[in-house]
C-alpha positions as a printed Julia matrix, in Angstrom:
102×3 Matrix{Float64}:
 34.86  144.17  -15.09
 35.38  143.13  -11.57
 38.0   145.3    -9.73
 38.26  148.12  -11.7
 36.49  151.45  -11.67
 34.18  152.53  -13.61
 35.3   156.39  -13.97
 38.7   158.02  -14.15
 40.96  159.04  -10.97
 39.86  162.56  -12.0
 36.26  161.93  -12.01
 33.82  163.54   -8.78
 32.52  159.41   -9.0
 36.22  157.82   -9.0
 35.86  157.35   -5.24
 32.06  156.76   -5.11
 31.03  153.27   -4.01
 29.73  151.47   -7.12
 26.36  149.72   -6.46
 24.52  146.56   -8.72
 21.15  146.7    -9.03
 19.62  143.49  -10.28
 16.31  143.71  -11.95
 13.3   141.43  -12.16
 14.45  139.56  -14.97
 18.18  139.13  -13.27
 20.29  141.84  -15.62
 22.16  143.51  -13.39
 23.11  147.03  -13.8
 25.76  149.06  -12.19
 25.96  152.51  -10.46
 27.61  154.67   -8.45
 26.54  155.24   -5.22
 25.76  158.68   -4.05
 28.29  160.89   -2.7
 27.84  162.23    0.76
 30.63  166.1     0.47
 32.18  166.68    3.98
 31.97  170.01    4.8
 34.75  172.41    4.21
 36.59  174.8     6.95
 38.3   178.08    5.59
 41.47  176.05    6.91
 41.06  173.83    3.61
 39.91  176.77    1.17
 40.93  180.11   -0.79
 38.3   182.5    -1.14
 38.06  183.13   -4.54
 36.31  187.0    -5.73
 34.96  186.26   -8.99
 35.9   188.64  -11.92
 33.23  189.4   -14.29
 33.42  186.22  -17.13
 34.62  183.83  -14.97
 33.39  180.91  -15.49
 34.06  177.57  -13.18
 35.78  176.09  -15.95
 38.14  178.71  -15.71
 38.55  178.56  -12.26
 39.53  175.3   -12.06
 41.82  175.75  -14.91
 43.6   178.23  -12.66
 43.74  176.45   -9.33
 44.01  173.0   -10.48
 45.85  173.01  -14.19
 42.55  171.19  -15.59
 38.98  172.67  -16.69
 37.6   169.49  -15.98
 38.1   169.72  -12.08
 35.18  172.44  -11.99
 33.19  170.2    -9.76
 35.9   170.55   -7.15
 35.09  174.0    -6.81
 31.55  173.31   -7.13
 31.26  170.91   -4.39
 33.15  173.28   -1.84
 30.28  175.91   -2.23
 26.47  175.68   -1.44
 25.08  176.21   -5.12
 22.68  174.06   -6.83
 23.96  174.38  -10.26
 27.41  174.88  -10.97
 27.29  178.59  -13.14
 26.0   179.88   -9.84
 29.13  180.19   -8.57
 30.15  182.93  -11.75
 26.82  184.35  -12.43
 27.72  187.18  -10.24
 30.86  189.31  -10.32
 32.42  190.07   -6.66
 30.51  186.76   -5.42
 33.44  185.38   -3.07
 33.77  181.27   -3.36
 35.84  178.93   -1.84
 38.16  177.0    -3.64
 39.35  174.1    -1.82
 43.17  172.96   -1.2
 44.96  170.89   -3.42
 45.52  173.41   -6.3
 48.47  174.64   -8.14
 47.64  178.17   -8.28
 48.64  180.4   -11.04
């Protein structure tokens, strides 16, 4: 639908430019655009130890009052795949402003 968004304000995509890519036989088909992460200053973090079973699920349960926010927490840190961040107890993250802590 024009003017509205595909994904939900609490989505990593919500603020991602949507792109239409039209193919040979004229369908178009939407997408979002890829996300560029600025880089985060300890100014704008917590650093996080992580506690053996911690998982970034949790995490973001406790900083931001929703498991769903993990990839908050997973975009402030340099990891590939997001159970990096908990694989290893004493690990220290940064969790980025913006939470509620607990």
């Amino acid at each position: 639908m024009p003017g509205s968004h595909p994904y939900p304000r609490t989505s990593r995509y919500h603020d991602a430019e949507i792109g239409v890519h039209r193919r040979a036989d004229g369908t178009e088909v939407r997408y979002a655009k890829r996300r560029l992460l600025p880089r985060l200053d300890d100014e704008h973090a917590e650093a996080h130890v992580v506690s053996a079973g911690e998982r970034p699920d949790h995490l973001a349960q406790r900083y931001f009052g929703d498991p769903g926010q993990w990839w908050r927490i997973a975009d402030a840190n340099p990891v590939l795949d997001p159970r990096e961040l908990t694989e290893e107890a004493g690990r220290v993250i940064a969790v980025p402003d913006g939470f509620d802590h607990v």
